[in-house]
Amino acid sequence: MGRHRTDEFDGGYQSQQPAPRRRATGGGRGRVLVPLAGAVALAVLLGVAAFVIFNRDHDCSGGRLALRVVATPDIQPALNKIAGTYNKALHSIDSRCVEVSVAKEAAAKTANALTAGKANADVWVADSSLVVARLRGEPAAEAALPEPSGSVATSPVVLVTAKSAAPKLAGSLKPSWVSMIAAANVANPDGPGRKVRVLALDPQKNSAGMAALLAAAGSAKQAGQGKALVGALKELSGQLVSDPNALLASLTVKSGSRVPVGVTSEQTVYVHNTKKPDAQVVPLYPAEGTLSLDYPIVTVTKDPAVQKAAAAFQKELATESARKVLRGQGFRTPDGQAGDALSKDKGFNPEAPEALPAPDAKTVASMTQTWSRLNLGTRMLTLLDVSGTMALPVPGTNMTRMQAISKIASEGLGLFPADSEIGQWAFSTHMDGQGKDWIENVSVGPLSETVNGVLRKETLNRTLQPKATGDTGLNDTIKAAYTEMSKTYAEDKINTILILTDGAGNDDPDGGVSDAQILSFLKKTYNPKRPVAILLIAFGPDAPKGKQRMDALAQATGGEAFIAKDVLQVRDIFLQAMERRLCSPKCDG
């Protein structure tokens, strides 16, 4: 019979029959112990290798390497939690263990610090690339501030209202940017604004506010609603909220019959509902799509070692464990994936909304300028024609020209907020003694201010009586008004002279300033650095005859002239005039 192998370590097999008993010898022991010793040695070597590899990546022999991250308050808690886990794992760079700290600071504050070269940060996580693009657009910051190297997370900007009020919106407001513009348009008092009150985040202080402004402007342009946009922006500038939390809190407070609707990020909605279960709000996803906060990563440090640490931590932020933390706090991944926090049963749409095209730096800069100009206060002197022709009837109406012009003035006045500074002169001939063709009825000041016991706005709304024997001393009045408004120019406001007339032009039998002289005076006096624009509105059958001369007067000051065909058209006229704020003082070239 053949010999059975009993050494299983040699790769053999054991017989089903028991092997004959043998007397142990020294040689037999060696055959077993030598392979065993080899296995132990292999295990030790593998352990040493693992220890070496582990310590190569977690070698703190060179001390600590601090990485200072500054992030916006909304994402700082999530990043801080990720950093805590990261620090415990002892990740090292060149024998120094990275120690990440995450401080919270508003994006605008960090941006200002970076511009001044005083930012205490190695890595900046802003809430939006819009902030970074705007900052890099400044000559002093472009060279010092690198492009973002990636995105930490995203959160779509959405419309939002109280959960209890949402059913009331079904017939009043379709969730869209164009509908929001229609509701906020100050020149459309009969629109959805009767039932909906729109609140806005200050775009100069909040990235979600700027993103909403850009999304609304793009949608309005696409829909051909440019004038409505201007009317909406003008209205919203007086209803701004600087803090998203304050905006959301105000949505659940009953105030009047109109349903309040605001804008904010989806993640802010989640946090609010988590903290205030008894004051729930719901996101409304715009039909056109939206822009998102994208939390860009900008490495600010110039230190090579810290730059390596920043790159390593950025890789950590892209891991599934880190993204799980972010999704758990209401954020989406950079590609829009949501977690359980944004489930349907909590009022969210887990599917990412359609993304509108991201605006470039030029568009952001242009919109910032647009908002700044439209947000400027108003300082306006109204010149109201009270010459004899204003007593004539307007064909097809039961009004005189004076009554029609007064109604136009009242309609226009309703478009201006209470802090607007407006005054009024009446003009004809010999209004205040021989040779003086104007008289001050109301001094320029805030509409909400009381003058002789009556609100300035109420005084301005009074209908004047035409001077039966009066001619039209327009040129002398313009010269005096332009001199006064130039002398009292307000840097923080749009300075305007509004002329309301029947369009008959200058008719001064006593002479005074000629047409050529007034044009020469305006061109010489107009200062593009301190612009006072003339806005001229004419109404009545004689208005078209003087259009050419009206245009010349207005254009000499960067203004514009209009002929109103009906009283209500004045709303559009005033919006067109407001649009000129966007290009002033170079609107025509």
XYZ file of C-alpha atoms in Angstrom:
589
model
C 0.000 0.000 0.000
C 1.143 3.515 -0.581
C 2.230 5.792 2.305
C -0.438 8.187 3.661
C 0.638 11.895 4.165
C -0.196 13.331 7.552
C 1.404 16.820 7.244
C -1.493 19.106 6.348
C 0.886 22.091 6.294
C 2.602 20.585 3.289
C -0.614 20.802 1.300
C -1.496 17.088 1.585
C -4.636 15.500 2.912
C -5.600 13.282 5.785
C -6.605 9.660 5.174
C -10.016 8.501 6.219
C -8.153 5.700 8.099
C -6.244 6.628 11.259
C -2.503 6.681 10.783
C -0.340 4.216 12.684
C 0.867 5.607 16.046
C 4.499 6.617 15.962
C 6.950 7.548 18.606
C 7.731 11.219 18.483
C 11.274 12.211 17.676
C 13.124 15.517 17.603
C 13.071 15.483 13.830
C 9.269 15.234 13.774
C 8.889 18.321 15.964
C 11.018 20.385 13.641
C 8.851 19.620 10.648
C 5.838 21.229 12.394
C 7.445 24.181 14.212
C 9.460 25.566 11.308
C 6.434 26.307 9.074
C 4.576 27.713 12.117
C 7.437 30.029 12.886
C 7.387 31.189 9.262
C 3.690 32.045 9.490
C 4.215 34.028 12.684
C 7.082 35.903 11.085
C 4.937 36.740 8.067
C 2.177 38.068 10.327
C 4.679 40.217 12.203
C 6.091 41.588 8.956
C 2.612 42.387 7.669
C 1.806 44.109 10.940
C 4.956 46.178 10.785
C 4.199 47.147 7.199
C 0.672 48.197 8.140
C 2.030 50.173 11.080
C 4.528 51.930 8.829
C 1.877 52.731 6.189
C -0.575 53.977 8.850
C 2.003 56.206 10.477
C 3.218 57.535 7.149
C -0.279 58.991 6.575
C -0.842 59.866 10.248
C 2.596 61.044 11.280
C 2.361 63.944 13.713
C 6.033 63.944 14.601
C 6.446 67.368 13.041
C 3.626 68.874 15.107
C 0.322 70.356 14.013
C -0.587 72.088 10.757
C -3.506 74.472 11.265
C -6.024 74.944 8.434
C -8.367 77.866 9.059
C -11.649 77.625 7.173
C -14.142 80.503 7.177
C -17.658 79.603 6.027
C -21.038 81.278 5.877
C -23.244 80.674 8.957
C -25.653 78.339 7.150
C -23.067 75.730 6.187
C -20.566 76.226 9.023
C -22.213 73.715 11.419
C -22.013 70.917 8.838
C -18.412 71.721 7.908
C -17.468 71.946 11.561
C -18.857 68.445 12.174
C -16.969 67.065 9.171
C -13.781 68.784 10.340
C -14.115 67.233 13.809
C -14.205 63.732 12.355
C -11.367 64.588 9.987
C -9.143 65.843 12.818
C -9.669 62.682 14.873
C -8.367 60.587 11.962
C -4.957 62.313 12.239
C -4.410 63.119 8.572
C -0.884 64.427 8.072
C 0.992 66.538 5.556
C 4.790 66.258 5.614
C 4.818 64.736 9.133
C 2.425 67.374 10.504
C -1.118 66.443 11.438
C -3.730 68.693 9.889
C -6.009 70.409 12.373
C -9.014 72.016 10.675
C -11.014 74.775 12.368
C -14.188 76.189 10.817
C -15.319 79.687 11.771
C -18.607 81.241 10.663
C -18.842 84.655 9.079
C -21.200 86.357 6.657
C -19.937 86.250 3.069
C -20.055 90.030 2.705
C -17.894 90.507 5.804
C -15.302 87.992 4.614
C -15.302 89.580 1.160
C -14.576 92.989 2.674
C -11.796 91.533 4.806
C -10.223 89.824 1.789
C -10.347 93.077 -0.181
C -8.579 94.841 2.680
C -6.033 92.011 3.026
C -7.161 91.308 6.598
C -8.991 87.995 6.273
C -8.048 85.440 8.952
C -8.630 82.459 6.679
C -6.763 79.867 4.630
C -9.909 78.596 2.900
C -13.103 80.536 2.266
C -16.426 78.799 1.693
C -18.857 81.501 0.584
C -22.510 80.683 0.055
C -22.457 81.563 -3.636
C -20.113 81.967 -6.579
C -21.979 85.223 -7.213
C -20.150 86.735 -4.245
C -16.788 85.490 -5.483
C -17.458 86.675 -9.043
C -18.455 90.119 -7.827
C -15.355 90.342 -5.646
C -13.049 89.151 -8.403
C -14.554 91.821 -10.620
C -12.853 94.445 -8.481
C -9.349 95.275 -9.791
C -7.798 95.128 -6.328
C -9.156 91.664 -5.589
C -8.905 89.807 -8.898
C -5.173 89.083 -8.642
C -5.294 88.239 -4.940
C -8.340 85.984 -5.018
C -8.091 82.689 -6.936
C -10.962 81.085 -8.812
C -13.026 78.608 -6.759
C -11.632 75.079 -6.886
C -14.924 73.300 -6.407
C -18.302 73.273 -4.695
C -19.136 71.876 -1.268
C -22.901 71.625 -1.677
C -25.899 73.308 -3.311
C -29.224 74.719 -2.186
C -31.794 76.016 -4.704
C -33.285 79.470 -4.190
C -37.056 79.110 -3.893
C -40.198 81.099 -3.247
C -41.622 80.429 0.197
C -44.815 81.043 2.153
C -46.462 79.893 5.366
C -47.783 76.341 5.167
C -51.156 77.522 6.472
C -51.388 80.170 3.723
C -50.220 78.036 0.797
C -53.743 76.871 -0.230
C -54.839 80.520 -0.582
C -52.200 81.106 -3.241
C -53.616 78.556 -5.661
C -55.793 81.091 -7.459
C -53.587 84.137 -6.874
C -49.996 83.257 -7.603
C -48.455 80.575 -9.763
C -45.051 79.648 -8.353
C -42.859 81.432 -10.886
C -40.516 84.386 -11.118
C -42.770 86.171 -13.620
C -45.772 85.820 -11.299
C -43.739 87.176 -8.411
C -42.761 90.192 -10.535
C -46.407 90.800 -11.457
C -47.414 90.666 -7.794
C -44.693 93.130 -6.769
C -45.115 95.562 -9.680
C -45.980 98.930 -8.147
C -47.475 100.094 -11.458
C -49.972 97.230 -11.521
C -52.190 97.822 -8.467
C -55.002 95.764 -9.995
C -52.803 92.679 -10.480
C -52.003 89.795 -8.123
C -50.455 92.310 -5.720
C -53.982 92.869 -4.366
C -53.844 89.425 -2.758
C -50.110 88.785 -2.452
C -47.422 90.756 -0.640
C -43.909 89.982 -1.862
C -40.956 90.247 0.520
C -37.365 90.281 -0.703
C -33.956 89.601 0.797
C -31.559 92.500 0.367
C -29.376 91.422 -2.593
C -26.528 93.598 -1.323
C -26.404 91.649 1.936
C -27.665 88.182 1.036
C -26.651 85.841 -1.776
C -30.079 84.214 -1.969
C -31.503 87.692 -2.504
C -29.082 88.392 -5.346
C -29.736 84.968 -6.908
C -33.495 85.618 -6.773
C -32.983 89.043 -8.351
C -30.932 87.570 -11.190
C -33.384 84.707 -11.741
C -36.340 87.108 -11.784
C -34.590 89.539 -14.125
C -33.636 86.770 -16.550
C -37.157 85.330 -16.539
C -38.686 88.803 -17.010
C -36.435 89.500 -19.972
C -37.348 86.145 -21.494
C -41.053 86.940 -21.057
C -40.761 90.525 -22.326
C -41.650 91.971 -18.923
C -38.889 94.562 -18.602
C -41.137 97.403 -17.402
C -42.874 95.143 -14.894
C -39.465 94.185 -13.521
C -38.583 97.831 -12.933
C -41.896 98.376 -11.159
C -41.315 95.295 -9.012
C -37.778 96.241 -8.077
C -38.883 99.723 -7.121
C -41.579 98.313 -4.862
C -39.348 95.630 -3.329
C -36.608 98.119 -2.518
C -38.913 99.452 0.187
C -39.759 96.021 1.636
C -36.336 94.479 2.066
C -35.382 92.035 4.787
C -31.678 91.598 5.504
C -31.925 88.300 7.396
C -33.518 85.093 5.974
C -34.607 83.974 9.430
C -36.498 87.218 9.984
C -38.143 86.848 6.576
C -39.355 83.321 7.313
C -40.616 84.326 10.743
C -42.636 87.184 9.229
C -44.390 84.833 6.797
C -46.274 83.131 9.606
C -47.410 86.371 11.265
C -50.881 87.528 10.182
C -50.742 91.065 8.826
C -53.580 92.275 6.628
C -55.487 90.283 4.048
C -52.629 89.726 1.587
C -50.640 86.488 1.698
C -46.915 87.152 2.225
C -44.489 85.384 -0.103
C -40.703 85.593 0.154
C -37.518 84.132 -1.292
C -34.756 82.177 0.403
C -32.690 79.018 0.035
C -34.222 75.573 0.335
C -31.842 74.688 3.173
C -32.952 77.722 5.183
C -36.534 76.471 4.900
C -35.468 73.066 6.255
C -33.633 74.605 9.227
C -36.564 76.912 10.035
C -39.072 74.045 10.017
C -36.771 71.908 12.165
C -36.434 74.613 14.801
C -40.025 75.903 14.634
C -42.413 73.000 14.049
C -45.379 75.178 15.052
C -44.615 77.835 12.407
C -44.010 75.755 9.296
C -43.250 77.287 5.903
C -43.221 75.572 2.513
C -40.942 76.006 -0.514
C -42.497 76.901 -3.865
C -40.316 75.862 -6.782
C -40.389 78.421 -9.653
C -41.762 77.016 -12.913
C -38.969 78.569 -14.996
C -36.253 76.943 -12.896
C -33.932 78.678 -10.466
C -30.393 79.473 -9.428
C -28.733 77.742 -6.487
C -26.326 78.672 -3.751
C -23.287 76.555 -4.606
C -20.880 77.078 -1.669
C -17.631 77.501 -3.633
C -14.270 76.608 -2.135
C -11.614 79.311 -2.469
C -8.102 78.606 -1.196
C -6.754 81.915 0.024
C -3.494 80.877 1.685
C -0.149 81.235 -0.108
C 1.645 78.775 2.204
C 2.515 75.606 0.181
C 2.038 73.264 3.140
C -1.319 74.779 4.044
C -2.348 74.632 0.386
C -1.690 70.869 0.497
C -3.802 70.624 3.646
C -6.580 72.585 1.952
C -6.525 70.229 -1.044
C -6.653 67.200 1.253
C -9.603 68.584 3.215
C -11.404 69.409 -0.015
C -11.091 65.741 -1.018
C -12.589 64.812 2.343
C -15.583 67.080 1.650
C -16.272 65.073 -1.511
C -16.456 61.738 0.319
C -19.782 60.020 0.854
C -19.506 60.311 4.646
C -19.060 64.092 4.411
C -21.909 64.482 1.925
C -24.138 62.440 4.195
C -23.575 65.044 6.904
C -24.386 67.861 4.474
C -27.537 66.162 3.158
C -28.608 65.524 6.734
C -28.616 69.268 7.364
C -30.792 70.096 4.358
C -28.170 70.649 1.660
C -27.943 68.927 -1.706
C -24.779 67.528 -3.226
C -23.079 69.624 -5.939
C -24.999 67.633 -8.558
C -28.341 68.287 -6.830
C -28.952 65.025 -4.977
C -31.088 65.390 -1.857
C -31.170 63.315 1.310
C -33.987 62.257 3.604
C -34.111 65.770 5.080
C -35.675 67.042 1.841
C -38.410 64.449 1.491
C -41.864 64.967 -0.015
C -43.618 64.363 3.284
C -41.733 67.365 4.664
C -42.950 69.565 1.823
C -39.854 69.415 -0.382
C -39.273 68.086 -3.868
C -36.375 65.614 -3.730
C -35.871 66.045 -7.473
C -33.535 68.927 -8.206
C -35.355 71.874 -9.840
C -34.334 72.907 -13.322
C -31.194 75.012 -13.213
C -31.256 78.395 -14.931
C -28.048 79.357 -16.776
C -25.456 80.632 -14.314
C -24.853 84.375 -14.819
C -21.348 85.499 -15.710
C -19.377 88.135 -13.802
C -20.480 90.918 -16.173
C -24.151 90.097 -15.644
C -23.690 90.041 -11.879
C -21.912 93.415 -11.944
C -24.608 94.901 -14.178
C -27.414 93.693 -11.914
C -25.604 95.021 -8.854
C -25.435 98.438 -10.515
C -29.071 98.173 -11.606
C -30.217 97.470 -8.086
C -28.076 100.232 -6.598
C -29.472 102.811 -9.007
C -33.099 101.762 -8.637
C -32.673 101.592 -4.890
C -31.538 105.190 -4.688
C -34.033 107.562 -3.152
C -35.965 110.127 -5.172
C -35.609 113.891 -4.964
C -37.951 115.529 -7.427
C -39.350 118.987 -8.129
C -42.614 118.962 -10.092
C -43.380 121.948 -12.333
C -47.132 122.106 -12.923
C -48.506 124.148 -15.819
C -51.398 126.399 -14.688
C -51.560 128.661 -17.754
C -54.902 129.696 -19.279
C -55.020 126.845 -21.821
C -55.189 124.352 -18.944
C -58.832 125.359 -18.452
C -59.772 123.986 -21.865
C -61.678 120.670 -22.000
C -60.012 117.450 -23.073
C -61.950 115.989 -26.051
C -63.632 112.713 -25.271
C -63.507 113.224 -21.499
C -65.390 115.208 -18.915
C -62.169 116.760 -17.641
C -60.291 119.965 -18.275
C -56.594 119.799 -19.092
C -55.869 120.974 -15.546
C -57.922 118.179 -14.036
C -56.288 115.624 -16.315
C -52.762 116.818 -15.520
C -53.554 116.825 -11.790
C -54.799 113.242 -12.057
C -51.620 112.284 -13.917
C -49.588 113.860 -11.128
C -51.585 111.927 -8.532
C -51.134 108.634 -10.412
C -47.394 109.210 -10.646
C -47.121 110.209 -7.008
C -48.574 106.862 -5.969
C -45.531 105.073 -7.417
C -43.081 106.685 -5.004
C -42.364 105.416 -1.473
C -42.971 107.578 1.584
C -39.322 108.556 1.985
C -39.209 110.144 -1.488
C -38.508 113.872 -1.402
C -40.904 115.730 -3.706
C -41.968 119.348 -4.058
C -44.118 121.398 -6.446
C -43.993 124.713 -8.290
C -46.855 126.110 -10.373
C -45.930 128.079 -13.478
C -47.597 130.443 -15.926
C -46.696 134.160 -16.200
C -46.403 136.701 -13.414
C -47.200 134.097 -10.771
C -45.376 135.859 -7.951
C -45.212 139.500 -8.874
C -44.340 141.114 -12.192
C -41.872 139.058 -14.236
C -41.683 135.956 -11.981
C -43.354 133.058 -13.776
C -43.405 130.501 -10.989
C -44.423 130.097 -7.375
C -43.547 127.417 -4.840
C -46.651 125.588 -3.647
C -44.857 122.778 -1.751
C -41.189 122.692 -0.759
C -39.117 119.637 -1.654
C -39.172 117.159 1.218
C -40.296 113.676 2.322
C -43.830 112.699 1.324
C -44.484 111.506 4.869
C -43.490 114.825 6.393
C -46.105 117.225 7.708
C -46.182 120.752 6.286
C -48.433 123.259 8.070
C -50.329 120.419 9.692
C -50.922 118.499 6.446
C -48.929 115.615 4.968
C -46.816 116.783 2.042
C -48.281 113.986 -0.094
C -51.825 115.220 0.508
C -50.855 118.779 -0.367
C -49.248 117.607 -3.608
C -52.461 115.770 -4.549
C -54.579 118.907 -4.522
C -55.955 120.055 -7.873
C -54.881 123.603 -8.724
C -56.883 126.195 -10.583
C -55.545 127.518 -13.916
C -54.721 131.207 -14.237
C -57.305 132.403 -16.749
C -55.163 135.209 -18.192
C -51.838 133.450 -17.755
C -49.454 132.573 -20.544
C -46.800 129.828 -20.383
C -43.555 131.065 -18.903
C -41.928 127.675 -19.243
C -38.342 128.673 -20.073
C -37.896 131.095 -17.175
C -39.340 128.479 -14.823
C -37.027 125.718 -16.093
C -33.977 127.935 -15.649
C -34.923 128.823 -12.073
C -35.831 125.216 -11.174
C -32.692 123.753 -12.730
C -30.518 126.242 -10.890
C -32.223 125.395 -7.581
C -32.043 121.608 -8.023
C -28.384 121.757 -9.089
C -27.509 123.896 -6.068
C -29.319 121.578 -3.621
C -28.232 118.335 -5.339
C -28.450 115.208 -3.118
C -25.679 112.644 -3.736
C -27.679 109.693 -2.405
C -30.760 110.303 -4.535
C -31.955 110.523 -8.124
C -32.448 114.234 -8.742
C -35.219 115.006 -11.236
C -37.336 117.875 -12.520
C -40.769 116.679 -13.636
C -42.668 119.006 -15.976
C -46.409 118.412 -16.442
C -47.948 120.512 -19.196
C -50.451 120.539 -22.051
C -47.536 120.741 -24.477
C -48.110 124.257 -25.815
C -44.486 125.133 -25.125
C -43.138 128.520 -24.032
C -45.486 131.460 -24.596
C -44.192 134.550 -22.826
C -45.243 137.895 -24.364
C -42.915 139.743 -21.992
C -39.870 138.039 -23.453
C -37.789 136.235 -20.867
C -35.506 133.298 -21.713
C -35.740 132.209 -25.364
C -35.826 128.628 -26.625
C -32.207 128.842 -27.829
C -31.060 130.364 -24.549
C -32.674 127.708 -22.344
C -31.119 124.888 -24.388
C -27.728 126.566 -24.204
C -28.139 127.042 -20.445
C -29.099 123.389 -19.841
C -26.232 121.999 -21.907
C -23.766 124.254 -20.121
C -25.133 123.614 -16.616
C -25.723 119.852 -16.870
C -23.072 117.949 -14.913
C -22.904 114.179 -15.613
C -21.250 113.660 -12.217
C -24.161 115.436 -10.502
C -26.989 114.804 -12.992
C -30.339 116.536 -12.708
C -32.565 115.035 -15.388
C -35.679 116.606 -16.875
C -38.702 114.326 -17.289
C -41.415 116.010 -19.339
C -44.974 114.649 -19.659
C -47.504 116.402 -21.904
C -51.196 115.641 -22.213
C -53.772 117.143 -24.559
C -54.419 117.837 -28.256
C -51.620 120.431 -28.474
C -48.972 118.088 -27.062
C -47.783 116.509 -30.356
C -47.013 119.941 -31.822
C -44.344 120.601 -29.232
C -42.807 117.106 -29.101
C -39.608 118.056 -30.923
C -38.894 120.918 -28.567
C -39.838 118.805 -25.532
C -37.341 116.161 -26.637
C -34.598 118.779 -26.956
C -35.177 120.077 -23.413
C -35.198 116.613 -21.886
C -32.244 115.217 -23.823
C -30.058 118.186 -22.899
C -30.113 116.796 -19.345
C -30.133 113.043 -20.035
C -33.891 112.956 -19.489
C -36.857 112.025 -21.641
C -40.132 113.492 -22.916
C -43.439 111.657 -23.212
C -46.917 112.344 -24.551
C -49.592 110.647 -22.465
C -52.558 109.463 -24.537
C -54.619 108.692 -21.459
C -54.257 109.276 -17.752
C -53.537 105.676 -16.767
C -50.684 105.466 -19.273
C -48.667 107.544 -16.845
C -47.845 104.372 -14.894
C -45.867 103.011 -17.826
C -44.333 106.439 -18.447
C -42.981 106.618 -14.927
C -41.577 103.095 -15.223
C -39.795 104.088 -18.430
C -38.380 107.074 -16.606
C -37.187 104.816 -13.786
C -35.481 102.565 -16.332
C -33.285 105.483 -17.310
C -31.718 105.287 -13.881
C -29.972 102.142 -15.067
C -28.015 103.924 -17.776
C -27.821 107.516 -16.519
C -25.918 109.641 -17.349
C -25.131 107.865 -20.652
C -28.522 106.601 -21.774
C -28.285 107.634 -25.401
C -24.778 106.796 -26.392
